[in-house]
Amino acid sequence: MSRLIVISNRLGDPSKPPSGGLAVALNGALNALGGVWMGWSGTISDTAKSDGDVHTQQAGKVTLVGVDMNKAEHDGYYLGYSNSTLWPAFHHRMDLVENHQKDFDQYCMVNRTFAQHVAKFIEPDDVIWVHDYHLLPLAQELRSMGVTNKIGFFLHIPFPPSQIVTAIPGSEWWMEAMFSYDLIGFQTKADATNFRLYAERQLHEDIGGETDTVTGFGQSVRVRDFPIGIDVEQFRALLTHEEAIELRERLEVRSSGRRWITGVERLDYSKGLPERLKIYRQLLHKYPENQGTTSLVQIAPPTREQVEAYADIREELELLSGAVNGEFATIDWTPVRYIHRQVPRTRLAALFSISRVGMVTPLRDGMNLVAKEFVAVQDDDDPGVLVLSEFAGAAEQMKDALLVNPYNIEHTADALQRALHMPLDERKERHASLKKVVEEGDVVTWCRDFLEALQKV
Ligand code: ADQ
């Protein structure tokens, strides 16, 4: 078996145990095969050279390569083109897209720098796996340096329809570059179809029947869905920690007769947080029996705060949660508990496990791992209900959730009411089906399937 070279925007911190499923899966694959993991070190330094200061460290069979950035690179490549152009556009928010030539230039330069650094570590049989929208053109840079190894790419966020792609400044360049990969993995079939339709509509290619191969710019690439999963056992094991046990006991005592609706995500405009508060407010208006008996716990830690659109969403959310509490709270009941901080994963698992409803209602999401984490820790004999946006990639697999359109506040409030009062038999039936999806498609399976497909290309 070949060695594995992973390249992602951010290098994991090897001195800490991996917290997310992705880091666990990649660590697992890297440790099994040996290889290199390269990414931004997390350091912004004014003294970093324009081609990045590089730090290497050996962790068992894996070489970790961290690249520092200077402020101009971080502003242009990361905050700029990646997170103020590509992220909003890929989440269908063209109104938030910024268009600055200097950002695009930095994006191109950082991708070239990453390619130059990683090229030094590549051996003839290595397999290369590139992650996410920060690094769309990386394979083309590597090819231009003479790298002929197999190179795969996985996009963690949605891939938009061709009309959106063509509207993104710089897209013709990185679309062409994407054909330098051997395999492109998307979260859903719908994303893979969008890519194929780009080739048909914009490049006038014949995309033919059911084949996975898409041609364009005189090259061809394999394209398929590889829905990402979670590390089910690791997440469930969190419930056995002292902290989780203690929190469950406290919440169960306090909530006797009360129902918790839980939402957890980074404070991002793609996650539909203002809509969620409006849906909950509508629930309390339309179904007043929930007043005093139901609470919404919304955990939304800060993210990308230097990008303006993120400050706006924070303000809107604070206003809305204050307004709902002002309208409905009583001396002994708080309808909305809004927490704008990171919360330890042990506590998240405990909270999910006692919640009657997991509310996962993004306006657009690549997959959404919270939906899977919620299902993983439900009690088989008395499970909670997942209310899931049809615009999350997870909806393509998790059809036994209550699927909703979060733009439709009225209907989603009705679905929430249905979830809160769903009979036990129906809850059990839906949960059994969702649990199967989550267990059968865990993160280890995802990683293995992708690497096997890449080896076979
Ligand atoms: P994200 O947009 O970050 O990921 P998501 O898939 O929900 O979204 O993953 C978030 C993770 O962070 C979950 O494991 C969650 O438990 C954790 N988390 C959230 N809030 C937290 C808090 N307050 N404290 C601690 N942990 C918290 C991107 C794409 C997704 C895709 C993933 C993986 O946007 O669509 O599912 O990558 O491919």
Coordinates of C-alpha atoms and ligand atoms in Angstrom, one line a residue:
M1 CA 0.0 0.0 0.0
S2 CA 1.2 3.5 -0.9
R3 CA 2.0 6.2 1.6
L4 CA -0.6 9.0 2.1
I5 CA -0.1 12.7 1.7
V6 CA -2.9 14.8 3.2
I7 CA -3.1 18.5 2.5
S8 CA -5.7 20.7 4.2
N9 CA -6.0 24.4 5.0
R10 CA -5.3 23.8 8.7
L11 CA -2.9 21.3 10.1
G12 CA -4.2 19.5 13.2
D13 CA -2.4 20.0 16.5
P14 CA -0.5 16.8 17.1
S15 CA 0.1 17.6 20.8
K16 CA -3.7 17.5 21.5
P17 CA -6.0 14.4 21.0
P18 CA -8.0 14.8 17.8
S19 CA -11.5 16.2 18.7
G20 CA -13.4 16.1 15.4
G21 CA -14.3 13.0 13.4
L22 CA -12.3 14.2 10.4
A23 CA -9.1 14.6 12.4
V24 CA -9.7 11.1 13.9
A25 CA -10.2 9.5 10.5
L26 CA -7.3 11.2 8.8
N27 CA -5.0 10.5 11.8
G28 CA -6.1 6.8 11.6
A29 CA -5.4 6.6 7.8
L30 CA -2.1 8.4 8.1
N31 CA -0.9 6.3 11.0
A32 CA -1.9 3.1 9.2
L33 CA -0.2 4.0 5.9
G34 CA 2.5 6.4 7.0
G35 CA 3.0 9.7 5.2
V36 CA 2.8 13.5 5.4
W37 CA 0.1 15.9 6.6
M38 CA 0.6 19.5 5.5
G39 CA -1.4 22.6 6.2
W40 CA -1.3 26.1 7.7
S41 CA 0.4 26.0 11.1
G42 CA -2.1 28.5 12.6
T43 CA 0.6 31.1 13.0
I44 CA 0.3 34.5 11.4
S45 CA 3.7 36.2 11.5
D46 CA 4.8 39.5 10.1
T47 CA 8.2 38.0 9.6
A48 CA 6.9 34.9 7.7
K49 CA 8.5 34.8 4.3
S50 CA 6.1 35.2 1.3
D51 CA 6.7 31.6 0.5
G52 CA 5.9 30.6 4.1
D53 CA 8.1 29.5 7.0
V54 CA 7.9 25.7 7.3
H55 CA 8.1 23.6 10.5
T56 CA 8.3 19.9 10.3
Q57 CA 7.8 17.4 13.1
Q58 CA 7.7 13.7 13.2
A59 CA 4.8 11.9 14.9
G60 CA 5.4 8.2 14.5
K61 CA 5.1 7.3 10.9
V62 CA 3.7 10.7 10.0
T63 CA 5.6 13.8 9.1
L64 CA 3.6 17.0 10.0
V65 CA 4.4 20.0 7.9
G66 CA 3.1 23.3 9.2
V67 CA 3.4 26.4 7.0
D68 CA 3.2 29.9 8.6
M69 CA 1.6 32.7 6.8
N70 CA 2.2 36.4 6.8
K71 CA -0.7 38.8 7.3
A72 CA -1.2 39.6 3.7
E73 CA -1.5 35.9 2.8
H74 CA -3.9 35.2 5.7
D75 CA -6.1 38.2 4.8
G76 CA -6.2 37.5 1.1
Y77 CA -6.2 33.7 0.9
Y78 CA -8.0 32.8 4.1
L79 CA -10.3 35.7 5.2
G80 CA -10.6 37.0 1.6
Y81 CA -11.0 34.7 -1.3
S82 CA -11.7 31.5 0.7
N83 CA -14.1 32.8 3.2
S84 CA -15.5 36.0 1.7
T85 CA -15.8 34.8 -1.9
L86 CA -15.9 31.0 -2.2
W87 CA -17.7 30.2 1.1
P88 CA -20.7 32.5 0.6
A89 CA -21.0 31.6 -3.1
F90 CA -20.9 27.9 -2.5
H91 CA -23.6 28.4 0.1
H92 CA -25.8 30.2 -2.4
R93 CA -25.2 33.7 -0.8
M94 CA -24.1 35.7 -3.8
D95 CA -25.3 38.8 -1.9
L96 CA -22.3 38.3 0.5
V97 CA -19.7 37.6 -2.1
E98 CA -16.7 40.0 -2.1
N99 CA -14.6 40.5 -5.2
H100 CA -11.1 41.8 -4.7
Q101 CA -8.3 41.0 -7.1
K102 CA -5.7 41.1 -4.3
D103 CA -7.5 38.3 -2.5
F104 CA -7.6 36.2 -5.6
D105 CA -3.9 36.8 -6.2
Q106 CA -3.1 35.7 -2.7
Y107 CA -5.3 32.6 -3.0
C108 CA -3.3 31.6 -6.2
M109 CA 0.0 32.3 -4.5
V110 CA -0.7 30.4 -1.3
N111 CA -1.9 27.4 -3.3
R112 CA 1.4 27.6 -5.3
T113 CA 3.4 27.8 -2.1
F114 CA 1.6 24.8 -0.5
A115 CA 2.3 22.9 -3.7
Q116 CA 6.0 23.8 -3.7
H117 CA 6.4 22.7 0.0
V118 CA 4.5 19.4 -0.4
A119 CA 6.3 18.5 -3.6
K120 CA 9.5 18.2 -1.6
F121 CA 8.0 15.3 0.4
I122 CA 6.3 13.3 -2.4
E123 CA 7.7 9.9 -3.3
P124 CA 6.8 8.0 -6.5
D125 CA 4.1 5.7 -5.1
D126 CA 2.5 8.2 -2.7
V127 CA -1.2 8.9 -3.0
I128 CA -2.2 12.6 -2.4
W129 CA -5.5 13.7 -0.8
V130 CA -6.4 17.4 -0.9
H131 CA -9.2 18.8 1.3
D132 CA -11.7 21.6 0.8
Y133 CA -12.4 24.9 -1.0
H134 CA -9.2 26.6 0.2
L135 CA -7.2 24.4 -2.1
L136 CA -9.3 23.9 -5.3
P137 CA -6.3 24.5 -7.7
L138 CA -3.7 22.6 -5.8
A139 CA -3.5 19.6 -8.1
Q140 CA -2.8 21.8 -11.1
E141 CA 0.1 23.5 -9.3
L142 CA 1.5 20.0 -8.5
R143 CA 1.1 18.8 -12.1
S144 CA 2.9 21.9 -13.3
M145 CA 5.8 20.8 -11.1
G146 CA 5.9 17.4 -12.7
V147 CA 4.0 15.4 -10.0
T148 CA 2.3 12.4 -11.7
N149 CA 1.0 10.7 -8.5
K150 CA -2.6 10.0 -8.0
I151 CA -4.3 13.1 -6.5
G152 CA -7.8 13.1 -5.0
F153 CA -9.8 16.0 -3.7
F154 CA -12.7 16.1 -1.2
L155 CA -15.0 19.1 -1.0
H156 CA -16.6 19.4 2.5
I157 CA -19.1 22.1 1.5
P158 CA -21.8 22.0 -1.2
F159 CA -20.9 22.4 -4.9
P160 CA -23.3 24.9 -6.4
P161 CA -25.2 24.9 -9.7
S162 CA -23.3 26.1 -12.8
Q163 CA -25.1 29.4 -12.9
I164 CA -23.6 30.2 -9.5
V165 CA -20.1 28.8 -10.3
T166 CA -19.9 31.0 -13.4
A167 CA -20.8 34.1 -11.4
I168 CA -17.9 33.6 -9.0
P169 CA -14.9 35.8 -9.9
G170 CA -11.9 33.5 -10.8
S171 CA -14.1 30.4 -11.3
E172 CA -13.0 29.7 -14.9
W173 CA -9.4 29.3 -13.7
W174 CA -10.1 26.9 -10.8
M175 CA -12.7 24.9 -12.6
E176 CA -10.1 24.1 -15.2
A177 CA -7.6 23.3 -12.4
M178 CA -10.1 20.9 -10.9
F179 CA -9.7 18.6 -13.9
S180 CA -6.1 18.0 -12.9
Y181 CA -7.4 15.7 -10.0
D182 CA -7.9 12.0 -10.6
L183 CA -10.9 11.8 -8.3
I184 CA -13.2 14.4 -6.8
G185 CA -15.4 13.5 -3.9
F186 CA -18.5 15.4 -3.0
Q187 CA -20.8 15.1 0.0
T188 CA -23.9 14.3 -2.0
K189 CA -25.1 13.0 -5.3
A190 CA -26.7 16.4 -5.9
D191 CA -23.2 18.1 -5.6
A192 CA -21.7 15.6 -8.0
T193 CA -24.5 16.2 -10.5
N194 CA -23.9 20.0 -10.3
F195 CA -20.3 19.4 -11.3
R196 CA -21.3 17.2 -14.2
L197 CA -23.9 19.7 -15.3
Y198 CA -21.2 22.4 -15.3
A199 CA -19.2 20.4 -17.8
E200 CA -22.3 19.9 -19.9
R201 CA -23.7 23.4 -19.9
Q202 CA -20.5 25.6 -19.7
L203 CA -18.0 23.3 -21.5
H204 CA -20.5 21.7 -23.9
E205 CA -19.2 18.2 -23.0
D206 CA -21.3 15.1 -23.5
I207 CA -21.7 13.8 -19.9
G208 CA -23.5 10.7 -21.1
G209 CA -25.2 8.0 -19.1
E210 CA -24.3 6.9 -15.6
T211 CA -20.5 7.0 -15.8
D212 CA -18.5 8.7 -13.1
T213 CA -16.0 10.2 -15.5
V214 CA -16.4 13.8 -16.5
T215 CA -14.3 15.4 -19.3
G216 CA -13.4 19.1 -19.7
F217 CA -10.5 21.2 -20.9
G218 CA -9.0 18.1 -22.6
Q219 CA -8.8 16.2 -19.4
S220 CA -11.0 13.8 -17.5
V221 CA -11.7 13.3 -13.8
R222 CA -13.7 10.8 -11.8
V223 CA -16.5 12.4 -9.8
R224 CA -18.6 10.7 -7.1
D225 CA -20.4 11.3 -3.8
F226 CA -18.7 10.1 -0.6
P227 CA -21.0 11.2 2.3
I228 CA -18.8 11.9 5.3
G229 CA -19.8 10.4 8.7
I230 CA -18.8 10.6 12.4
D231 CA -16.7 8.4 14.6
V232 CA -19.8 6.8 16.2
E233 CA -18.1 4.9 19.0
Q234 CA -15.9 7.8 20.0
F235 CA -18.8 10.1 20.2
R236 CA -20.9 7.7 22.2
A237 CA -18.1 7.1 24.6
L238 CA -18.2 10.8 25.6
L239 CA -21.4 9.9 27.5
T240 CA -19.4 7.8 30.0
H241 CA -17.2 10.8 31.1
E242 CA -17.8 12.1 34.6
E243 CA -18.7 15.6 33.2
A244 CA -21.3 14.1 30.8
I245 CA -22.9 12.0 33.6
E246 CA -23.1 14.9 35.9
L247 CA -24.6 17.2 33.3
R248 CA -27.2 14.7 32.3
E249 CA -28.3 14.3 36.0
R250 CA -28.5 18.0 36.5
L251 CA -30.5 18.5 33.3
E252 CA -32.8 15.6 33.9
V253 CA -33.7 16.9 37.4
R254 CA -34.2 20.4 36.2
S255 CA -36.2 19.4 33.1
S256 CA -38.6 17.0 34.8
G257 CA -41.7 17.5 32.6
R258 CA -39.7 19.9 30.4
R259 CA -38.6 19.3 26.8
W260 CA -35.3 20.5 25.3
I261 CA -34.9 21.5 21.7
T262 CA -31.2 21.7 20.9
G263 CA -29.2 23.4 18.2
V264 CA -25.4 23.4 17.9
E265 CA -23.3 25.0 15.2
R266 CA -20.6 27.6 14.5
L267 CA -22.2 31.1 14.3
D268 CA -22.4 31.1 10.5
Y269 CA -25.0 32.7 8.2
S270 CA -25.3 29.4 6.4
K271 CA -26.7 27.6 9.5
G272 CA -30.1 29.4 9.5
L273 CA -29.9 30.6 13.1
P274 CA -32.2 33.7 12.9
E275 CA -34.7 31.6 11.1
R276 CA -34.5 29.0 13.9
L277 CA -35.4 31.6 16.5
K278 CA -38.3 32.8 14.4
I279 CA -39.5 29.2 14.1
Y280 CA -39.3 28.7 17.8
R281 CA -41.1 32.0 18.4
Q282 CA -43.9 30.9 16.0
L283 CA -44.1 27.6 17.9
L284 CA -44.7 29.4 21.2
H285 CA -47.3 31.7 19.6
K286 CA -49.2 29.0 17.7
Y287 CA -49.0 26.2 20.2
P288 CA -49.0 28.0 23.6
E289 CA -49.0 24.7 25.5
N290 CA -45.2 24.7 24.9
Q291 CA -44.8 27.9 27.0
G292 CA -43.3 27.0 30.3
T293 CA -42.6 23.4 29.2
T294 CA -40.2 23.7 26.2
S295 CA -36.8 25.4 26.0
L296 CA -34.5 26.0 23.1
V297 CA -30.8 25.6 23.8
Q298 CA -28.8 27.2 21.1
I299 CA -25.0 26.8 21.2
A300 CA -23.3 28.9 18.6
P301 CA -19.5 29.6 19.2
P302 CA -17.8 32.5 17.3
T303 CA -16.1 31.8 14.1
R304 CA -14.3 33.9 11.4
E305 CA -15.1 37.1 13.4
Q306 CA -12.8 39.2 11.3
V307 CA -15.2 38.8 8.3
E308 CA -17.9 41.4 8.4
A309 CA -20.9 39.2 7.6
Y310 CA -20.2 37.2 10.8
A311 CA -20.5 40.3 13.0
D312 CA -23.9 41.1 11.4
I313 CA -25.3 37.6 12.1
R314 CA -24.1 37.8 15.7
E315 CA -26.0 41.0 16.3
E316 CA -29.1 39.7 14.7
L317 CA -29.1 36.6 16.8
E318 CA -28.6 38.5 20.1
L319 CA -31.5 40.8 19.2
L320 CA -33.8 37.9 18.4
S321 CA -33.0 35.7 21.4
G322 CA -33.4 38.8 23.6
A323 CA -36.8 39.5 22.0
V324 CA -38.1 36.0 22.4
N325 CA -37.1 35.9 26.0
G326 CA -38.5 39.3 26.6
E327 CA -41.8 38.3 25.1
F328 CA -42.3 34.9 26.7
A329 CA -40.0 34.3 29.7
T330 CA -41.5 34.0 33.2
I331 CA -39.8 34.2 36.6
D332 CA -39.2 30.4 36.6
W333 CA -38.8 29.7 32.9
T334 CA -36.4 30.9 30.2
P335 CA -37.4 30.0 26.7
V336 CA -34.1 30.5 24.9
R337 CA -30.7 29.7 26.3
Y338 CA -28.2 31.1 23.9
I339 CA -24.5 30.3 24.4
H340 CA -22.0 32.0 22.3
R341 CA -19.0 29.9 23.3
Q342 CA -17.2 26.6 22.7
V343 CA -18.7 23.9 24.8
P344 CA -16.7 20.7 25.6
R345 CA -17.8 17.8 23.4
T346 CA -18.6 15.7 26.5
R347 CA -21.3 18.3 27.4
L348 CA -22.6 18.4 23.8
A349 CA -23.1 14.7 23.8
A350 CA -24.9 14.8 27.2
L351 CA -27.1 17.6 26.0
F352 CA -28.0 15.8 22.7
S353 CA -28.8 12.6 24.7
I354 CA -31.5 14.3 26.9
S355 CA -33.0 16.5 24.2
R356 CA -36.4 15.7 22.8
V357 CA -35.6 17.4 19.5
G358 CA -32.4 18.0 17.6
M359 CA -32.9 21.0 15.5
V360 CA -30.6 21.0 12.5
T361 CA -31.9 23.6 10.1
P362 CA -29.1 25.2 8.0
L363 CA -30.1 27.1 4.9
R364 CA -27.3 25.3 3.1
D365 CA -24.8 22.8 4.4
G366 CA -22.3 20.3 2.8
M367 CA -23.3 17.5 5.2
N368 CA -23.8 18.5 8.8
L369 CA -22.2 16.3 11.4
V370 CA -24.3 17.5 14.3
A371 CA -27.3 15.7 12.8
K372 CA -25.4 12.5 12.9
E373 CA -24.0 13.1 16.4
F374 CA -27.5 13.8 17.7
V375 CA -28.7 10.4 16.4
A376 CA -25.7 8.6 17.7
V377 CA -26.4 9.3 21.3
Q378 CA -30.2 8.8 21.5
D379 CA -31.7 6.2 23.8
D380 CA -33.1 3.4 21.6
D381 CA -36.0 3.0 24.0
D382 CA -37.0 6.7 24.2
P383 CA -35.3 8.5 21.4
G384 CA -35.5 12.2 20.5
V385 CA -36.5 13.4 17.0
L386 CA -34.3 14.9 14.4
V387 CA -35.8 18.0 12.6
L388 CA -33.5 18.4 9.6
S389 CA -33.3 21.0 6.8
E390 CA -33.8 19.6 3.3
F391 CA -30.9 21.9 2.4
A392 CA -28.3 20.0 4.5
G393 CA -26.4 17.3 2.6
A394 CA -27.4 14.9 5.4
A395 CA -31.0 15.0 4.2
E396 CA -30.0 13.0 1.1
Q397 CA -29.2 10.0 3.5
M398 CA -31.3 10.7 6.6
K399 CA -34.8 10.5 5.1
D400 CA -36.5 9.4 8.3
A401 CA -35.8 12.7 10.0
L402 CA -38.6 15.2 9.9
L403 CA -37.4 17.1 6.8
V404 CA -38.2 20.8 6.7
N405 CA -37.7 23.9 4.6
P406 CA -36.4 26.4 7.2
Y407 CA -37.3 29.4 5.0
N408 CA -40.9 28.4 5.7
I409 CA -41.2 29.5 9.3
E410 CA -44.9 28.4 9.7
H411 CA -44.5 24.9 8.3
T412 CA -41.2 24.3 10.3
A413 CA -42.9 25.4 13.5
D414 CA -45.7 22.8 12.7
A415 CA -43.0 20.1 12.2
L416 CA -41.4 21.1 15.5
Q417 CA -44.7 20.7 17.3
R418 CA -45.1 17.3 15.6
A419 CA -41.6 16.3 16.8
L420 CA -42.3 17.4 20.4
H421 CA -45.4 15.3 20.6
M422 CA -44.5 12.4 18.4
P423 CA -45.8 9.0 19.7
L424 CA -43.1 6.7 21.1
D425 CA -43.6 4.0 18.4
E426 CA -43.0 6.5 15.6
R427 CA -40.0 7.9 17.3
K428 CA -38.4 4.5 17.7
E429 CA -39.1 3.5 14.1
R430 CA -37.5 6.7 12.7
H431 CA -34.6 6.5 15.1
A432 CA -33.8 2.8 14.2
S433 CA -33.6 3.8 10.5
L434 CA -31.4 6.9 11.2
K435 CA -29.1 5.0 13.5
K436 CA -28.5 2.5 10.7
V437 CA -27.5 5.2 8.3
V438 CA -25.1 6.8 10.9
E439 CA -23.5 3.6 11.9
E440 CA -23.1 2.1 8.4
G441 CA -21.6 5.3 7.0
D442 CA -19.2 6.3 9.7
V443 CA -16.0 8.3 9.2
V444 CA -13.7 5.3 8.9
T445 CA -15.9 3.9 6.1
W446 CA -15.8 7.3 4.3
C447 CA -12.1 7.5 4.5
R448 CA -11.6 3.9 3.3
D449 CA -14.1 4.2 0.5
F450 CA -12.4 7.4 -0.8
L451 CA -8.9 6.0 -0.7
E452 CA -9.9 2.7 -2.3
A453 CA -11.6 4.6 -5.1
L454 CA -8.5 6.8 -5.6
Q455 CA -6.3 3.8 -5.7
K456 CA -8.5 2.2 -8.4
V457 CA -8.5 5.2 -10.7
Ligands
ADQ1 P1 -18.9 22.7 9.7 O1 -19.6 23.8 8.9 O2 -18.0 23.1 10.8 O3 -18.1 21.6 8.8 P2 -20.5 20.4 11.0 O4 -20.5 19.3 10.0 O5 -21.8 20.6 11.7 O6 -20.2 21.8 10.3 O7 -19.4 20.1 12.0 C1 -19.2 20.9 13.2 C2 -18.5 20.1 14.3 O8 -18.2 21.0 15.3 C3 -19.4 19.1 14.9 O9 -18.7 17.9 15.2 C4 -19.9 19.8 16.2 O10 -20.2 18.9 17.3 C5 -18.7 20.6 16.5 N1 -19.2 21.8 17.3 C6 -20.1 22.7 16.9 N2 -20.3 23.6 17.8 C7 -19.5 23.3 18.9 C8 -19.3 23.9 20.2 N3 -19.9 25.0 20.6 N4 -18.4 23.3 20.9 C9 -17.7 22.2 20.5 N5 -17.9 21.6 19.3 C10 -18.8 22.2 18.5 C11 -17.9 21.5 7.4 C12 -19.1 21.6 6.4 C13 -20.1 20.6 6.9 C14 -19.5 19.2 6.9 C15 -18.2 19.2 7.7 C16 -17.4 17.8 7.5 O11 -19.7 22.9 6.5 O12 -21.3 20.6 6.0 O13 -20.4 18.3 7.4 O14 -17.3 20.2 7.2 O15 -17.2 17.5 6.2

